Structure formats: C-alpha cells, structure tokens
Short mmCIF file of C-alpha atoms in Angstrom, two decimals:
data_model
loop_
_atom_site.label_atom_id
_atom_site.label_comp_id
_atom_site.label_asym_id
_atom_site.label_seq_id
_atom_site.Cartn_x
_atom_site.Cartn_y
_atom_site.Cartn_z
CA UNK M 43 -16.75 11.03 8.19
CA UNK M 44 -13.39 9.90 6.78
CA UNK M 45 -14.31 6.17 6.80
CA UNK M 46 -17.49 6.89 4.82
CA UNK M 47 -15.50 8.94 2.29
CA UNK M 48 -12.91 6.18 1.88
CA UNK M 49 -15.61 3.55 1.36
CA UNK M 50 -17.22 5.92 -1.16
CA UNK M 51 -14.13 5.55 -3.39
CA UNK M 52 -15.13 1.90 -3.91
CA UNK M 53 -18.51 3.00 -5.26
CA UNK M 54 -16.63 5.35 -7.57
CA UNK M 55 -14.86 2.30 -9.01
CA UNK M 56 -17.72 -0.19 -9.31
CA UNK M 57 -20.46 2.23 -10.31
CA UNK M 58 -18.75 5.29 -11.76
CA UNK M 59 -16.20 3.29 -13.78
CA UNK M 60 -17.63 -0.22 -13.84
CA UNK M 61 -21.17 0.65 -14.90
CA UNK M 62 -21.83 4.27 -15.84
CA UNK M 63 -18.63 5.14 -17.74
CA UNK M 64 -19.87 2.85 -20.53
CA UNK M 65 -22.38 5.58 -21.31
CA UNK M 66 -19.44 7.74 -22.43
CA UNK M 67 -17.87 4.97 -24.49
CA UNK M 68 -21.15 3.73 -26.01
CA UNK M 69 -21.51 6.23 -28.89
CA UNK M 70 -17.87 5.79 -29.95
CA UNK M 71 -18.05 2.00 -29.74
CA UNK M 72 -21.43 2.00 -31.50
CA UNK M 73 -20.03 3.93 -34.46
CA UNK M 74 -16.83 1.88 -34.66
CA UNK M 75 -18.52 -1.52 -34.28
CA UNK M 76 -21.68 -0.70 -36.29
CA UNK M 77 -24.07 -1.48 -33.42
CA UNK M 78 -27.68 -0.30 -33.17
CA UNK M 79 -29.06 1.00 -29.86
CA UNK M 80 -30.53 -2.34 -28.80
CA UNK M 81 -27.21 -4.10 -29.37
CA UNK M 82 -25.42 -1.32 -27.49
CA UNK M 83 -27.74 -1.83 -24.55
CA UNK M 84 -26.71 -5.47 -24.17
CA UNK M 85 -23.40 -4.57 -22.52
CA UNK M 86 -25.18 -2.81 -19.68
CA UNK M 87 -27.75 -5.58 -19.54
CA UNK M 88 -24.95 -8.16 -19.17
CA UNK M 89 -23.48 -6.03 -16.39
CA UNK M 90 -26.85 -5.89 -14.64
CA UNK M 91 -27.44 -9.64 -14.97
CA UNK M 92 -24.04 -10.21 -13.38
CA UNK M 93 -25.07 -7.73 -10.73
CA UNK M 94 -28.15 -9.80 -10.00
CA UNK M 95 -26.23 -13.08 -9.87
CA UNK M 96 -23.65 -11.45 -7.61
CA UNK M 97 -26.42 -10.42 -5.24
CA UNK M 98 -27.80 -13.96 -5.11
CA UNK M 99 -24.34 -15.41 -4.58
CA UNK M 100 -23.84 -12.89 -1.83
CA UNK M 101 -26.90 -14.20 0.00
CA UNK M 102 -25.30 -17.67 0.03
CA UNK M 103 -21.69 -16.67 0.67
CA UNK M 104 -22.48 -14.38 3.59
CA UNK M 105 -23.41 -17.49 5.55
CA UNK M 106 -19.70 -18.39 5.53
CA UNK M 107 -17.81 -15.15 4.91
CA UNK M 108 -17.73 -11.67 6.39
CA UNK M 109 -18.98 -8.76 4.23
CA UNK M 110 -15.39 -7.48 4.00
CA UNK M 111 -14.27 -10.61 2.17
CA UNK M 112 -16.90 -10.20 -0.55
CA UNK M 113 -16.28 -6.45 -0.69
CA UNK M 114 -12.56 -6.85 -1.44
CA UNK M 115 -13.21 -9.72 -3.87
CA UNK M 116 -15.76 -7.56 -5.70
CA UNK M 117 -13.26 -4.73 -6.08
CA UNK M 118 -10.76 -7.16 -7.59
CA UNK M 119 -13.33 -8.53 -10.08
CA UNK M 120 -14.37 -5.07 -11.20
CA UNK M 121 -10.87 -3.68 -11.71
CA UNK M 122 -9.67 -6.82 -13.53
CA UNK M 123 -12.57 -6.78 -15.99
CA UNK M 124 -12.14 -3.07 -16.69
CA UNK M 125 -8.53 -3.75 -17.64
CA UNK M 126 -9.38 -6.55 -20.09
CA UNK M 127 -12.56 -5.14 -21.67
CA UNK M 128 -10.63 -3.23 -24.32
CA UNK M 129 -8.74 -6.30 -25.58
CA UNK M 130 -11.56 -7.59 -27.79
CA UNK M 131 -13.99 -6.33 -30.40
CA UNK M 132 -16.21 -9.38 -29.96
CA UNK M 133 -19.56 -8.60 -28.35
CA UNK M 134 -19.75 -12.02 -26.69
CA UNK M 135 -16.47 -11.63 -24.84
CA UNK M 136 -17.32 -8.06 -23.88
CA UNK M 137 -20.56 -9.32 -22.37
CA UNK M 138 -18.62 -11.92 -20.37
CA UNK M 139 -16.32 -9.27 -18.90
CA UNK M 140 -19.24 -6.94 -18.19
CA UNK M 141 -21.13 -9.81 -16.57
CA UNK M 142 -18.21 -10.61 -14.25
CA UNK M 143 -17.82 -6.93 -13.47
CA UNK M 144 -21.47 -6.88 -12.43
CA UNK M 145 -20.90 -9.74 -9.96
CA UNK M 146 -18.09 -7.82 -8.30
CA UNK M 147 -20.07 -4.58 -8.30
CA UNK M 148 -22.97 -6.21 -6.47
CA UNK M 149 -20.70 -7.45 -3.68
CA UNK M 150 -19.11 -4.04 -3.24
CA UNK M 151 -22.42 -2.18 -3.42
CA UNK M 152 -24.37 -4.40 -1.01
CA UNK M 153 -21.61 -5.37 1.42
CA UNK M 154 -20.13 -1.88 1.41
CA UNK M 155 -23.40 -0.44 2.69
CA UNK M 156 -23.42 -3.00 5.49
CA UNK M 157 -19.77 -2.20 6.34
CA UNK M 158 -20.52 1.52 6.57
CA UNK M 159 -23.54 0.83 8.77
CA UNK M 160 -21.41 -1.42 10.98
CA UNK M 161 -18.63 1.17 11.16
CA UNK M 162 -21.11 3.77 12.46
CA UNK M 163 -23.28 1.41 14.54
CA UNK M 164 -22.08 3.12 17.74
CA UNK M 165 -22.89 6.57 16.32
CA UNK M 166 -26.51 6.41 15.08
CA UNK M 167 -26.71 10.19 14.79
CA UNK M 168 -24.19 10.10 11.94
CA UNK M 169 -25.09 6.71 10.47
CA UNK M 170 -27.68 8.08 8.02
CA UNK M 171 -25.28 10.73 6.75
CA UNK M 172 -22.49 8.16 6.39
CA UNK M 173 -24.70 5.90 4.28
CA UNK M 174 -25.70 8.83 2.08
CA UNK M 175 -22.05 9.80 1.57
CA UNK M 176 -21.11 6.21 0.73
CA UNK M 177 -23.72 5.83 -2.01
CA UNK M 178 -22.92 9.29 -3.37
CA UNK M 179 -19.35 8.12 -4.02
CA UNK M 180 -20.35 7.02 -7.50
CA UNK M 181 -20.28 10.69 -8.43
CA UNK M 182 -16.51 10.72 -8.06
CA UNK M 183 -16.29 7.91 -10.60
CA UNK M 184 -18.76 9.58 -12.97
CA UNK M 185 -16.96 12.93 -12.86
CA UNK M 186 -13.52 11.33 -13.10
CA UNK M 187 -14.58 9.15 -16.03
CA UNK M 188 -15.66 12.25 -17.94
CA UNK M 189 -12.18 13.72 -17.53
CA UNK M 190 -10.36 10.43 -18.16
CA UNK M 191 -12.35 9.57 -21.30
CA UNK M 192 -12.41 13.02 -22.88
CA UNK M 193 -9.58 12.01 -25.28
CA UNK M 194 -11.75 9.12 -26.49
CA UNK M 195 -14.71 11.36 -27.25
CA UNK M 196 -12.65 13.93 -29.12
CA UNK M 197 -10.91 11.25 -31.20
CA UNK M 198 -7.42 11.32 -29.67
CA UNK M 199 -7.70 7.79 -28.22
CA UNK M 200 -9.40 4.66 -29.46
CA UNK M 201 -12.07 3.28 -27.13
CA UNK M 202 -9.95 0.25 -26.00
CA UNK M 203 -7.47 2.68 -24.46
CA UNK M 204 -10.33 4.20 -22.51
CA UNK M 205 -11.13 0.86 -20.85
CA UNK M 206 -7.49 0.44 -19.82
CA UNK M 207 -7.34 3.92 -18.32
CA UNK M 208 -10.50 3.23 -16.32
CA UNK M 209 -8.96 -0.01 -15.01
CA UNK M 210 -5.75 1.64 -13.85
CA UNK M 211 -7.63 4.50 -12.19
CA UNK M 212 -9.93 1.95 -10.54
CA UNK M 213 -6.97 0.06 -9.14
CA UNK M 214 -5.58 3.22 -7.56
CA UNK M 215 -8.93 4.14 -5.99
CA UNK M 216 -9.52 0.61 -4.64
CA UNK M 217 -6.54 0.45 -2.30
CA UNK M 218 -7.84 2.58 0.58
CA UNK M 219 -11.40 1.19 0.77
CA UNK M 220 -10.09 -2.36 0.43
CA UNK M 221 -7.76 -1.87 3.39
CA UNK M 222 -10.49 -0.18 5.46
CA UNK M 223 -12.94 -3.01 4.71
CA UNK M 224 -10.49 -5.60 6.01
CA UNK M 225 -10.02 -3.49 9.16
CA UNK M 226 -13.79 -3.22 9.68
CA UNK M 227 -14.70 -6.81 8.88
CA UNK M 228 -18.42 -6.40 9.36
CA UNK M 229 -20.78 -8.74 11.21
CA UNK M 230 -19.41 -12.25 11.68
CA UNK M 231 -21.19 -14.90 9.63
CA UNK M 232 -23.78 -16.33 12.01
CA UNK M 233 -25.50 -19.29 10.36
CA UNK M 234 -28.75 -19.04 12.31
CA UNK M 235 -29.21 -15.32 11.76
CA UNK M 236 -28.09 -15.54 8.16
CA UNK M 237 -30.50 -18.28 7.18
CA UNK M 238 -33.49 -16.72 8.89
CA UNK M 239 -36.04 -15.71 6.27
CA UNK M 240 -36.23 -12.02 5.42
CA UNK M 241 -39.71 -10.50 5.80
CA UNK M 242 -40.31 -9.99 2.08
CA UNK M 243 -44.08 -9.60 2.29
CA UNK M 244 -43.63 -6.67 4.65
CA UNK M 245 -41.49 -4.87 2.06
CA UNK M 246 -43.48 -5.82 -1.06
CA UNK M 247 -44.47 -2.30 -2.26
CA UNK M 248 -40.99 -0.81 -2.03
CA UNK M 249 -39.34 -3.89 -3.51
CA UNK M 250 -41.50 -3.55 -6.64
CA UNK M 251 -40.75 0.17 -6.60
CA UNK M 252 -37.01 -0.59 -6.45
CA UNK M 253 -37.37 -2.89 -9.46
CA UNK M 254 -39.08 -0.08 -11.40
CA UNK M 255 -36.38 2.35 -10.31
CA UNK M 256 -33.77 0.00 -11.77
CA UNK M 257 -35.65 -0.17 -15.08
CA UNK M 258 -36.06 3.58 -15.34
CA UNK M 259 -32.94 5.31 -14.10
CA UNK M 260 -30.48 3.22 -16.13
CA UNK M 261 -32.05 4.45 -19.38
CA UNK M 262 -30.77 7.97 -18.76
CA UNK M 263 -27.34 6.85 -17.57
CA UNK M 264 -26.85 4.47 -20.51
CA UNK M 265 -28.00 6.70 -23.35
CA UNK M 266 -27.45 10.23 -22.06
CA UNK M 267 -24.24 10.86 -24.02
CA UNK M 268 -25.68 9.33 -27.20
CA UNK M 269 -28.75 11.53 -26.71
CA UNK M 270 -26.57 14.64 -26.37
CA UNK M 271 -24.69 13.68 -29.54
CA UNK M 272 -27.99 13.40 -31.39
CA UNK M 273 -28.71 16.96 -30.22
CA UNK M 274 -25.40 17.90 -31.91
CA UNK M 275 -23.83 19.32 -28.79
CA UNK M 276 -20.05 19.62 -28.89
CA UNK M 277 -17.72 17.20 -27.12
CA UNK M 278 -16.76 19.84 -24.56
CA UNK M 279 -20.39 20.56 -23.64
CA UNK M 280 -21.24 16.85 -23.48
CA UNK M 281 -18.30 16.05 -21.19
CA UNK M 282 -19.00 19.12 -19.05
CA UNK M 283 -22.60 17.99 -18.49
CA UNK M 284 -21.43 14.48 -17.65
CA UNK M 285 -18.85 15.77 -15.15
CA UNK M 286 -21.43 18.11 -13.68
CA UNK M 287 -23.76 15.16 -13.16
CA UNK M 288 -20.95 13.37 -11.31
CA UNK M 289 -20.33 16.40 -9.11
CA UNK M 290 -24.04 16.53 -8.32
CA UNK M 291 -23.88 12.87 -7.25
CA UNK M 292 -20.92 13.71 -5.00
CA UNK M 293 -22.89 16.55 -3.41
CA UNK M 294 -26.07 14.51 -3.06
CA UNK M 295 -24.92 12.82 0.14
CA UNK M 296 -24.69 16.19 1.83
CA UNK M 297 -27.82 17.59 0.20
CA UNK M 298 -29.92 14.61 1.30
CA UNK M 299 -28.36 13.87 4.68
CA UNK M 300 -31.03 15.82 6.58
CA UNK M 301 -33.75 14.00 4.69
CA UNK M 302 -32.02 10.65 5.27
CA UNK M 303 -31.82 11.40 9.00
CA UNK M 304 -35.42 12.60 9.51
CA UNK M 305 -37.72 11.04 6.89
CA UNK M 306 -39.08 7.54 6.63
CA UNK M 307 -36.85 5.56 4.28
CA UNK M 308 -39.74 4.90 1.87
CA UNK M 309 -40.47 8.63 1.63
CA UNK M 310 -36.81 9.37 0.92
CA UNK M 311 -36.88 6.71 -1.79
CA UNK M 312 -40.03 8.19 -3.36
CA UNK M 313 -38.61 11.72 -3.37
CA UNK M 314 -35.29 10.66 -4.91
CA UNK M 315 -37.03 8.57 -7.57
CA UNK M 316 -39.42 11.37 -8.50
CA UNK M 317 -36.56 13.86 -8.81
CA UNK M 318 -34.78 11.40 -11.13
CA UNK M 319 -37.95 11.08 -13.22
CA UNK M 320 -38.32 14.85 -13.57
CA UNK M 321 -34.66 15.21 -14.52
CA UNK M 322 -35.00 12.50 -17.17
CA UNK M 323 -38.05 14.17 -18.71
CA UNK M 324 -36.89 17.82 -18.72
CA UNK M 325 -34.85 17.67 -21.98
CA UNK M 326 -38.01 16.49 -23.74
CA UNK M 327 -39.42 19.96 -23.16
CA UNK M 328 -36.34 21.73 -24.47
CA UNK M 329 -32.88 20.73 -25.64
CA UNK M 330 -31.40 24.05 -24.54
CA UNK M 331 -28.23 24.00 -22.47
CA UNK M 332 -29.93 25.51 -19.37
CA UNK M 333 -32.58 22.76 -19.46
CA UNK M 334 -29.93 20.07 -19.93
CA UNK M 335 -27.98 21.60 -17.07
CA UNK M 336 -31.02 21.38 -14.78
CA UNK M 337 -31.65 17.83 -15.97
CA UNK M 338 -28.16 16.60 -15.08
CA UNK M 339 -28.28 18.34 -11.72
CA UNK M 340 -31.60 16.74 -10.82
CA UNK M 341 -30.65 13.25 -11.94
CA UNK M 342 -27.13 13.38 -10.53
CA UNK M 343 -28.33 14.88 -7.27
CA UNK M 344 -30.96 12.22 -6.68
CA UNK M 345 -30.52 8.78 -8.19
CA UNK M 346 -27.94 7.40 -5.74
CA UNK M 347 -30.20 8.23 -2.81
CA UNK M 348 -32.69 5.49 -3.73
CA UNK M 349 -30.19 2.70 -2.87
CA UNK M 350 -29.20 4.72 0.18
CA UNK M 351 -32.82 4.74 1.30
CA UNK M 352 -32.99 0.96 0.89
CA UNK M 353 -29.93 0.56 3.14
CA UNK M 354 -31.53 2.91 5.66
CA UNK M 355 -34.69 0.81 5.56
CA UNK M 356 -32.71 -2.36 6.29
CA UNK M 357 -30.81 -0.65 9.10
CA UNK M 358 -34.00 0.64 10.72
CA UNK M 359 -36.06 -2.55 10.52
CA UNK M 360 -33.74 -5.57 10.63
CA UNK M 361 -31.09 -6.92 13.01
CA UNK M 362 -27.52 -6.05 12.06
CA UNK M 363 -26.70 -9.66 11.13
CA UNK M 364 -29.24 -9.42 8.30
CA UNK M 365 -28.20 -6.06 6.84
CA UNK M 366 -25.79 -7.43 4.25
CA UNK M 367 -28.18 -10.25 3.24
CA UNK M 368 -31.07 -7.81 2.91
CA UNK M 369 -29.00 -5.49 0.73
CA UNK M 370 -27.94 -8.39 -1.48
CA UNK M 371 -31.59 -9.35 -1.94
CA UNK M 372 -32.61 -5.74 -2.61
CA UNK M 373 -29.71 -5.47 -5.04
CA UNK M 374 -30.87 -8.57 -6.93
CA UNK M 375 -34.32 -7.06 -7.46
CA UNK M 376 -32.74 -3.77 -8.49
CA UNK M 377 -30.42 -5.56 -10.91
CA UNK M 378 -33.26 -7.34 -12.66
CA UNK M 379 -34.77 -3.95 -13.39
CA UNK M 380 -31.43 -2.65 -14.62
CA UNK M 381 -31.11 -5.66 -16.89
CA UNK M 382 -34.40 -4.91 -18.63
CA UNK M 383 -33.92 -1.14 -18.93
CA UNK M 384 -31.04 -0.74 -21.45
CA UNK M 385 -32.23 -3.31 -24.00
CA UNK M 386 -35.89 -2.31 -23.76
CA UNK M 387 -34.96 1.35 -24.13
CA UNK M 388 -32.64 0.45 -27.02
CA UNK M 389 -35.49 -1.27 -28.85
CA UNK M 390 -37.71 1.77 -28.30
CA UNK M 391 -34.93 4.09 -29.49
CA UNK M 392 -34.31 2.05 -32.65
CA UNK M 393 -38.02 2.03 -33.47
CA UNK M 394 -39.13 5.50 -32.37
CA UNK M 395 -36.06 7.53 -31.34
CA UNK M 396 -34.24 8.28 -28.11
CA UNK M 397 -36.83 10.85 -27.01
CA UNK M 398 -39.43 8.11 -26.65
CA UNK M 399 -36.98 5.89 -24.81
CA UNK M 400 -36.28 8.64 -22.29
CA UNK M 401 -39.99 9.34 -21.88
CA UNK M 402 -40.59 5.67 -21.13
CA UNK M 403 -37.85 5.76 -18.49
CA UNK M 404 -39.41 8.82 -16.84
CA UNK M 405 -42.86 7.19 -16.74
CA UNK M 406 -41.49 4.02 -15.12
CA UNK M 407 -39.63 6.09 -12.52
CA UNK M 408 -42.78 8.05 -11.67
CA UNK M 409 -44.67 4.80 -11.16
CA UNK M 410 -41.92 3.58 -8.83
CA UNK M 411 -42.08 6.77 -6.76
CA UNK M 412 -45.83 6.44 -6.34
CA UNK M 413 -45.62 2.79 -5.38
CA UNK M 414 -43.00 3.50 -2.69
CA UNK M 415 -45.50 5.72 -0.91
CA UNK M 416 -47.69 2.65 -0.40
CA UNK M 417 -45.00 1.05 1.77
CA UNK M 418 -46.48 0.60 5.30
CA UNK M 419 -44.73 2.81 7.81
CA UNK M 420 -45.03 0.29 10.63
CA UNK M 421 -41.92 -1.47 9.26
CA UNK M 422 -39.70 0.55 11.57
CA UNK M 423 -38.82 3.94 13.04
CA UNK M 424 -37.79 6.91 11.00
CA UNK M 425 -34.31 6.58 9.58
#
C-alpha cells in the first residue's frame, strides 16, 4: 500500500493545508482584520469556486493531457498560493490566491483518485482500500496543520507567518507524490473515450446528494475552531481536538476499507454522510469535552469517505478512460456545494449564532445521506 500512502501526502497538502487549515487561521484573521463571519466565509467560498472551475478545466484538459500532468500542476498551484497568501491583508487578493489554490486542489483531488485506481487496476482486491487510504490522506494535513499553526493560535506568531509555514511544509510533502504521479502517468488521453458523454441521468440522486454533502460538511470544517473559541475552550484543548480530528481522518481509510470493499458505493456514501451529520450536531446537545471529542472523531472518521465512495462508484460503473473525467465532474458539483456552505453558514452565524449555522449544516448532510439511498443499484457491481 506504499503507493497509496505516498499519493495520500498530496491530499494532505491540497486539502489539509490548502483548504481546511484556514479554519485554524480564521478566528485570528477575523479578529485582526475586523471581519464578520460572512466575510470570513468568503475565503473558503473563493477556494471552492476555484475548485469548481478547476474541475471543469480538468474535463477539457484531460482530452489532451494525462492525469499525472494535471496532478503535478495542481500541487504546484496549491503550494505557490499557500506561500503568497500571507503577503497581503487585502481580502480581494486573498480571494485570488485562494481561488487559484482551489483550481490546483481540484486537479490533485480528482486526478489523484484516478491515478490510484490506475496504479491498482491489476489488483482489484486492494483497489478499494487504496482509494480509501488516498482520500484519508487529508488527515495528515489536518493534524500537521494543528501542530504547525499552534504558535499562531497562542499568539507567538502572526497569521501571515502561518501561511508561509504551511507553504513550506506543503512543498516538502509534495515531492514524493509528484514523482510517483509522473511514474504512473494514468490513462493516456484518448479523444473518443474522453469526449463520450457521461451518463449523468443514471447518477442523478447521488450527484444531488454530493452537492448537499459539499454544502453541509464544510460548515463544520470552516467554523469549528471559531465555535470552540466561542465555547471558551483553551488553545491547547482546541488544537488537541483539531489534531485528533486529523488523526481520525488518517485512520478512516483503514476503518472504512471493509465497507468500501463490500458495500455498494452509494450506501458507503450515505453512511459516511450520516456519520458526519451526527458528529456536526452532537456539540449542540452538550459543549462538554467528551461530547466534543466524540464529535471530532465522528466527523474526522467519516467525511473523507464520501469522495472515496464517489471514486469507487466511477471505478465500478465506468471504463477506466472516463474515471478522471467523471471525478472532475463529480468534483465540480461538490465544489458548488462547498462554495455555498461557508458564506451561507456565515450569514446564519452573524444573524443567529454559530449553533444555528452548525444545525443547518447537520440538516443538509442528513438530507444528502437520505437522497444517496435513492441511487439505483443497477449502476454497477458492489465496490
């Protein structure tokens, strides 16, 4: 499973550092720059809009280029924008860098899944586990970002330093997966196969469910640290819960590999989404540390398995030449949901408080889980 673990380091960079680490920096930046929650949410919305555009561009570019080319280019985009994000206090420029980071993240996320599937195409018994491990790699980035950004949260560093540290760490983690991607290559760009229409109508229920998942899960990941600060938890406890969530993500590939190997992909998606919804809602019942601990374990141990289930669905139902294109399309739909989530939740939080924003996220996730169960099972064999 070494190739899957090496590819997982790329997800640590583009998701753990490129997207989710902003949740740690958000409360510090919000206080320093006098932002409200809605304004704070725009940076993750810009990232998600770039993510969506990157997915659409991927659909076009994969006609001419191998998945490995986009994968390596996406890593470069993400690391470069992390390095420059701390050089401005202007929201507009920050949104530009976050937008470009999102483009790169989409290429790594979608094409990386196709590269892993291609790497294990001759070993179907381990392919499901490899995909699960790949998508769980974001946990490494989440956990590492908690350690790397602890000096920002306790006031030792200013937030611009935090962005630079994330960029340098991202560069170091990108070397091995970038090299492995170039060695793997992925399916050659075949114009006829690449331009063949994807069977969207067949996947309609789970595509809408994936959109709702994008809306709902990003609320927790964007505002979790701000929520914990409102509960007046100490910096050490807040960082510990964040790191624990990252460790749960890292373990999720192993925890879910049996499910990924035996269940229908749509059922795996529904289960992971429902677990994320329950984890999001638990702190509304009690703000005690044990309840918060259970919340982070549930969310961290589940949310990366929804994209993994979508890759498994593509692998089980489509020819290999369409895997990367399908994942780029799925990623676009997912990104549109992610783009709505942070700003919408920020508006709710400004008007009614973060508790209501989190409740809204949990409700949307529950709806997505239910809708995924309506996906017809004739779309392919069990994953």
